[in-house]
C-alpha atoms as one frame of an Amber mdcrd trajectory, in Angstrom:
protein
  -7.468  16.440 -22.267  -7.756  13.225 -24.243  -7.645   9.709 -22.819  -7.353
   6.364 -24.552  -9.026   3.546 -22.632  -7.482   0.121 -23.112  -9.898  -2.780
 -22.725  -9.540  -5.620 -20.229  -7.695  -8.288 -22.306 -10.423 -10.928 -21.880
 -12.840  -8.582 -23.658 -10.639  -8.567 -26.764 -10.866 -12.346 -27.248 -14.670
 -12.437 -27.283 -16.683 -12.957 -30.461 -17.423  -9.803 -32.431 -21.068  -9.405
 -31.258 -20.158  -9.998 -27.595 -17.165  -7.680 -27.759 -19.214  -4.874 -29.310
 -21.858  -5.265 -26.621 -19.259  -5.157 -23.842 -17.639  -2.026 -25.298 -21.071
  -0.397 -25.635 -21.775  -1.158 -21.967 -18.364   0.212 -20.963 -18.977   3.485
 -22.829 -22.302   3.866 -21.035 -20.723   3.182 -17.657 -17.941   5.721 -18.260
 -20.488   8.419 -19.052 -22.577   7.671 -15.974 -19.657   7.472 -13.539 -17.817
  10.532 -14.861 -20.819  12.772 -15.500 -20.644  14.438 -12.041 -17.049  15.480
 -12.775 -17.534  16.509 -16.426 -21.126  16.639 -17.765 -19.792  17.337 -21.284
 -17.466  14.329 -21.420 -17.209  12.853 -24.936 -16.933   9.055 -25.041 -16.451
   7.208 -28.348 -15.058   3.916 -29.676 -16.537   0.626 -30.802 -13.910  -2.073
 -31.135 -10.318  -1.988 -29.927 -10.344   0.977 -27.519 -12.499   3.733 -26.089
 -11.573   7.396 -26.482 -12.537   9.894 -23.808 -12.190  13.628 -24.315 -12.681
  16.219 -21.575 -12.728  19.993 -21.681 -11.693  20.264 -18.039  -8.643  22.425
 -17.338  -8.441  22.359 -13.535  -5.753  19.863 -12.533  -7.701  18.739  -9.449
 -10.778  17.972 -11.553  -8.671  16.113 -14.115  -7.046  14.048 -11.362 -10.507
  13.172 -10.021 -11.613  12.176 -13.521  -8.594   9.874 -13.923  -9.243   8.355
 -10.501 -12.836   7.550 -11.460 -11.814   6.038 -14.781  -9.298   3.789 -13.034
 -12.067   2.387 -10.788 -14.485   1.417 -13.575 -14.650  -2.366 -14.203 -13.656
  -3.348 -17.722 -10.739  -0.915 -18.091  -7.201  -2.299 -18.339  -5.317   0.993
 -18.691  -6.049   4.701 -18.893  -3.638   6.559 -21.157  -3.303  10.340 -21.088
  -2.483  11.182 -24.695  -1.920  14.010 -27.135  -3.417  13.336 -30.578  -1.832
  14.375 -33.889  -2.574  13.718 -37.573  -0.158  11.209 -39.102   2.055  13.079
 -41.560   5.588  11.735 -41.448   8.094  10.145 -39.094  10.074  13.387 -39.126
   7.010  15.323 -37.958   6.418  12.695 -35.271   9.981  13.144 -33.981   9.516
  16.910 -33.763   6.425  16.381 -31.598   8.018  13.755 -29.347  11.393  15.386
 -28.683  10.299  18.496 -26.711   8.006  16.404 -24.504  10.731  13.956 -23.455
  13.958  15.966 -23.696  14.107  16.746 -19.960  12.909  13.304 -18.860  15.646
  11.565 -20.895  18.592  13.518 -19.487  20.972  10.991 -17.925  18.421   8.156
 -18.265  18.252   4.885 -20.167  15.165   4.718 -22.380  13.296   2.804 -25.050
  10.582   3.605 -27.570   7.508   1.383 -27.852   5.072   1.704 -30.761   1.678
   0.060 -31.277   0.175   0.373 -34.747  -3.270  -0.231 -36.267  -3.997   0.193
 -39.969  -2.167   0.004 -43.303   1.102   1.969 -43.549   4.320   1.867 -45.575
   6.329   1.256 -42.394   6.321  -1.197 -39.503   6.196  -0.508 -35.774   9.874
  -1.513 -35.484  10.806   1.077 -38.116   9.252   3.841 -36.018  10.905   2.586
 -32.820  14.335   2.502 -34.431  14.002   5.903 -36.061  12.563   7.804 -33.068
  14.824   5.979 -30.604  17.958   6.601 -32.637  17.245  10.288 -33.101  16.390
  10.828 -29.415  19.575   9.008 -28.407  21.676  11.296 -30.611  19.901  14.638
 -30.084  19.185  14.546 -26.339  21.309  13.961 -23.231  19.914  10.439 -22.751
  22.344   7.902 -21.253  21.424   5.378 -23.932  18.871   2.870 -25.150  17.817
  -0.035 -22.923  15.052  -2.291 -24.228  14.459  -4.175 -20.964  13.455  -2.294
 -17.798  14.442   1.193 -19.023  14.291   4.277 -16.788  11.971   6.037 -19.259
   9.586   4.525 -21.797   8.379   6.596 -24.761   4.958   5.255 -25.796   3.428
   5.969 -29.207   0.195   4.569 -30.643  -0.574   4.845 -34.352  -4.163   4.345
 -35.468  -4.739   4.604 -39.229  -4.210   8.288 -40.178  -3.544   9.649 -36.684
  -1.212   8.968 -33.790  -1.125   9.434 -30.037   1.787  10.393 -27.834   1.240
   8.797 -24.441   2.023  11.287 -21.675   0.973   9.122 -18.699  -0.218   5.569
 -18.218  -2.549   4.621 -15.329  -3.467   1.034 -14.384  -7.173   0.265 -14.583
  -9.321  -2.050 -12.491  -9.660  -4.826 -15.081 -12.633  -7.170 -15.156 -15.809
  -6.838 -17.186 -18.068  -3.782 -17.535 -20.617  -3.505 -14.742 -23.994  -4.823
 -15.850 -22.576  -7.264 -18.392 -23.354 -10.210 -16.088 -26.486 -11.181 -14.129
 -26.934  -9.652 -10.644 -26.086 -11.274  -7.308 -26.957 -10.696  -3.662 -23.817
 -10.380  -1.532 -23.877 -11.058   2.212 -21.982  -8.175   3.801 -20.925  -7.673
   7.421 -18.418  -4.844   6.907 -15.332  -6.947   7.691 -12.408  -7.867   5.442
 -13.935 -10.958   3.831 -17.387  -9.711   2.877 -16.134  -6.384   1.501 -13.458
  -8.068  -0.620 -15.819 -10.762  -1.929 -18.335  -8.036  -2.859 -15.605  -6.073
  -4.622 -14.502  -9.131  -6.586 -17.971  -9.743  -8.004 -18.291  -6.038  -8.836
 -14.954  -6.136 -10.633 -16.215  -9.084 -12.688 -19.033  -6.916 -14.035 -21.707
  -8.347 -11.739 -24.254  -5.873 -10.411 -23.833  -6.628  -6.706 -26.672  -5.974
  -4.271 -26.012  -6.096  -0.521 -27.698  -8.226   2.133 -26.984  -7.400   5.779
 -28.034  -9.415   8.836 -28.513  -6.943  11.667 -27.228  -8.250  14.984 -26.433
  -4.971  16.749 -29.240  -2.473  16.194 -29.164   0.804  14.279 -25.485   1.490
  15.035 -24.487  -1.851  13.497 -26.603  -1.165  10.422 -25.119   2.302   9.930
 -21.568   0.964  10.212 -22.148  -1.564   7.422 -24.080   0.893   5.264 -21.050
   3.179   5.327 -18.732   0.611   3.785 -21.414  -0.639   1.354 -21.931   2.914
   0.125 -18.166   3.360  -0.230 -17.810   0.191  -2.312 -20.741   1.091  -4.536
 -19.749   4.734  -5.061 -16.148   3.846  -5.883 -16.527   0.702  -8.001 -20.152
   0.280  -9.051 -21.827   3.695  -9.284 -22.850   3.136 -12.909 -25.742   0.950
 -11.689 -28.360   1.151  -8.975 -28.235  -1.539  -6.299 -30.241  -2.373  -3.182
 -29.152  -2.617   0.436 -31.335  -5.143   2.243 -31.356  -5.273   6.046 -32.727
  -8.421   7.689 -33.283  -8.104  11.474 -31.637 -11.205  12.906 -31.606 -10.540
  16.656 -34.652 -12.800  17.155 -33.084 -15.606  15.137 -29.906 -15.422  17.209
 -31.903 -15.455  20.430 -33.803 -18.544  19.273 -30.514 -20.313  18.457 -28.964
 -19.408  21.809 -31.990 -20.680  23.713 -32.701 -23.903  21.823 -29.662 -25.198
  19.926 -26.803 -27.329  21.243 -23.735 -25.164  21.791 -21.453 -27.042  19.403
 -23.913 -26.764  16.480 -24.751 -23.063  16.827 -22.293 -21.689  14.246 -23.358
 -24.011  11.443 -27.053 -23.544  12.166 -26.692 -19.753  12.211 -25.077 -19.888
   8.754 -27.879 -22.163   7.529 -30.461 -19.680   8.771 -28.648 -16.806   7.061
 -28.445 -18.738   3.804 -32.152 -19.620   3.968 -33.042 -15.946   4.534 -30.664
 -14.707   1.814 -31.969 -17.275  -0.687 -35.568 -16.267  -0.040 -34.659 -12.588
  -0.355 -32.793 -13.256  -3.609 -35.793 -15.130  -4.974 -38.074 -12.193  -4.177
 -35.593  -9.880  -5.947 -35.423 -12.251  -8.948 -31.709 -12.834  -8.301 -30.297
 -16.309  -8.969 -27.112 -16.335  -6.851 -25.856 -15.207  -3.453 -22.253 -14.348
  -2.543 -20.414 -14.989   0.722 -16.902 -14.185   1.955 -16.133 -17.679   3.209
 -12.732 -19.323   2.699 -11.946 -22.968   3.377 -10.633 -23.539   6.901 -10.654
 -19.912   7.998 -13.032 -20.554  10.916 -14.772 -23.636  12.270 -17.935 -23.173
  10.211 -15.896 -22.999   6.984 -14.538 -26.542   6.800 -15.596 -28.449   3.701
 -17.990 -30.758   5.615 -19.630 -27.771   7.311 -19.936 -25.785   4.081 -21.600
 -28.783   2.433 -24.147 -29.003   5.269 -24.747 -25.250   5.116 -25.308 -25.285
   1.339 -27.771 -28.158   1.553 -30.532 -25.822   2.790 -30.888 -24.066  -0.568
 -30.996 -24.670  -4.306 -29.795 -21.110  -4.928 -26.290 -20.858  -6.370 -23.762
 -19.843  -3.701 -20.645 -18.040  -4.960 -17.543 -17.843  -2.758 -14.892 -15.696
  -4.508 -12.445 -16.104  -1.598 -12.808 -19.863  -1.165  -9.078 -20.715  -1.609
  -7.519 -17.406  -0.571  -5.214 -16.809   2.400  -6.279 -14.231   4.964  -3.275
 -12.019   4.276  -4.115 -11.989   0.567  -7.643 -10.883   1.451  -6.323  -8.125
   3.708  -3.941  -6.980   0.958  -6.848  -6.587  -1.464  -8.805  -4.712   1.226
  -5.858  -2.315   1.584  -5.702  -1.781  -2.179  -9.416  -1.056  -2.593  -9.633
   1.174   0.478 -11.604  -0.955   2.949  -8.787  -2.280   5.170  -8.815   0.466
   7.803 -12.586   0.537   7.809 -12.774  -3.216   8.415 -10.245  -2.926  11.252
 -12.342  -0.268  12.969 -15.857  -1.619  12.445 -17.493  -2.806  15.699 -17.616
  -6.558  16.246 -21.077  -7.995  16.844 -20.687 -11.627  17.836 -23.823 -13.604
  17.105 -23.076 -16.974  18.669 -19.817 -18.201  20.135 -19.487 -21.945  20.633
 -17.036 -23.287  23.185 -16.309 -26.400  21.112 -17.775 -25.758  17.647 -18.147
 -28.732  15.342 -15.866 -28.876  12.318 -17.565 -31.946  10.826 -21.273 -31.290
  11.078 -23.519 -34.309  10.462 -26.770 -33.660   8.597 -28.803 -35.881  10.969
 -27.523 -34.044  14.052 -28.127 -30.612  12.490 -31.663 -31.532  11.405 -32.456
 -32.826  14.888 -31.238 -29.574  16.486 -33.190 -27.486  13.974 -36.361 -29.369
  14.913 -36.297 -27.390  18.184 -36.085 -24.079  16.291 -39.247 -22.030  15.718
 -39.036 -21.268  11.992 -41.757 -18.637  12.265 -39.032 -16.441  13.810 -36.952
 -16.784  10.636 -39.990 -16.145   8.432 -40.753 -13.000  10.443 -37.182 -11.750
  10.005 -37.427 -12.112   6.216 -40.863 -10.511   6.228 -39.551  -7.537   8.240
 -36.560  -6.923   5.970 -35.947  -3.369   4.831 -34.707  -2.618   1.326 -33.359
   0.720   0.150 -31.406   1.841  -2.888 -27.774   2.375  -1.892 -27.722   5.901
  -3.310 -30.702   6.752  -1.067 -29.207   5.328   2.142 -28.985   8.712   3.850
 -32.528   9.740   2.951 -33.774   6.440   4.350 -31.995   6.835   7.683 -32.936
  10.493   8.014 -36.538   9.367   8.274 -35.543   7.854  11.606 -33.074  10.463
  12.810 -32.494  14.049  11.721 -28.923  15.287  11.285 -28.375  19.013  10.923
 -26.705  20.007   7.647 -25.267  23.538   7.397 -23.637  25.557   4.642 -22.275
  28.368   6.813 -19.819  28.185   9.692 -19.861  29.650  13.163 -16.754  31.222
  14.645 -15.636  28.212  16.704 -16.742  25.399  14.399 -14.084  22.816  13.522
 -14.299  20.968  10.208 -13.389  17.281  10.020 -12.545  16.151   6.482 -13.617
  12.488   6.544 -12.912  11.648   2.902 -10.805   8.655   1.940  -7.105   9.677
   1.715  -7.169   9.196  -2.059  -9.966  11.761  -2.457  -8.457  14.166   0.091
  -5.079  14.138  -1.658  -6.649  14.800  -5.071  -8.572  17.877  -3.892  -7.508
  19.091  -0.419 -10.121  21.184   1.377  -8.848  24.778   1.382 -10.499  27.168
   3.860  -8.003  29.806   5.041  -8.440  30.797   8.665 -10.461  27.686   9.511
  -9.309  24.757  11.616  -9.558  21.567   9.548  -8.874  18.098  10.930  -8.176
  15.349   8.387  -9.676  12.174   9.848 -10.707   9.451   7.324 -14.185   8.039
   7.957 -12.855   4.681   9.099 -10.983   6.352  11.978 -13.963   8.273  13.362
 -15.152   5.523  15.675 -11.861   5.373  17.584 -10.511   8.932  17.239 -13.606
  11.136  17.510 -14.168  10.322  21.224 -10.677  11.719  21.901 -11.692  15.203
  20.700 -12.803  18.034  22.992 -16.499  17.401  23.765 -17.033  21.127  24.422
 -16.275  21.997  20.767 -18.618  21.752  17.773 -17.476  19.566  14.869 -18.736
  19.548  11.283 -18.131  16.460   9.141 -17.281  17.107   5.484 -17.182  14.924
   2.355 -17.666  15.719  -1.330 -21.289  14.603  -1.735 -22.462  14.865   1.873
 -23.528  11.215   1.984 -20.733   9.652   4.019 -20.656  12.659   6.346 -24.369
  12.295   7.136 -24.069   8.543   7.689 -21.180   9.006  10.094 -22.851  11.911
  11.869 -25.865   9.666  12.512 -23.543   6.936  13.714 -21.733   9.263  16.132
 -25.004  10.671  17.445 -26.216   7.116  18.047 -23.157   6.695  20.253 -24.026
   9.777  22.300 -22.002  12.519  20.601 -24.312  15.532  20.319 -21.573  17.959
  19.190 -21.519  16.804  15.570 -23.212  18.195  12.449 -22.580  18.067   8.705
 -20.926  20.789   6.615 -22.105  20.950   2.990 -20.871  24.086   1.172 -23.345
  25.508  -1.297 -26.265  23.570   0.200 -29.616  25.031  -0.862 -31.724  26.399
   1.969
């Protein structure tokens, strides 16, 4: 199968050296992301497009490959194509007609041609010839140039041409790693997951910073969504997941700070800790999911007071977005249901929070705060590579992983619906429950506690994270199923 990768349009307007560098980075990212699906994948192209050729024949594997390509930043479209040598327009017609004859029956259609190179014909000439012949020699209802039922796409490149069989929308943005890294503050909710995604889409290698307010269970819940975001949209690069224990900081605020100032001061403490962590990681910017006016701490006066504690650049991708727009993006990228089901860990709740914080008042309140508590939190931070999240947590808690099943074991397929639909788990004679990972917290407790359940996902990472999470909540009847696991 051959694919033509169309570049994000902003890449094509860059200067020649920058464009070549971006395309080189994109080729590298495609190889790294798609290698687990097809180790022999051939990726070429230097200027106007990238060509990807795969020897895979299994339709499920090909669908998985397309899905991965569509989630790589920097790609505008993924075209499934058939390649032919350019001989004549008559030969082209003979190749196109059998592919589209059934699709055109009773339908309005048009032919669209894109051409690169020097030829004795124009793109319009090809469109008129192919379109006219298809209109006369098939059962098409006619030609319609605007909003047709069927579009016949042809791309001509010098001495060869491609017949486009399918067209898939890409993610857009810039290739991952083409911009400097950032440290994104993530809580697992709608805002922080979407803001992290938006920087990843822009080609920014996005590390995660998590302020732990609810113990190991809270940390596991956020690690799950961070791993999902990284594995789906940023797996071409290694990133860190930094956990900063913030229970002591919250306790200090609750005991010593005026109630109305708590929210702003908590955000200032988080920004101080994140800035220091970014400095230690040699990262020059931090990212938050704040939007103007969404909550009391996110008014413009409050944001100005919060930002005044650091010289580090603070990026807010969602700053002017409506909440519903944020939720819509979360639904599109696959984090909406997870965000709805993640536990809420309220740090400080003010009865009458200030919306116009005054620097003098904030500084006076912070004079009562013991900053050694904040320093200790930063000092006690834990940093782990996202792709090693499970190994890190297994050092604290063992989860049994099995490759064989007992008679009464029930398998729970926890993959995201997109993955499950591409390659359904087939095990004749076995009871399989499809329960996406973001539903486990609410639906697993409803299952029969006398039965044994095995969580399943493709790589075994999400299943182990969620098994640890469930065991933390007291469910001892859960293990992980990993077919083909080495003893």
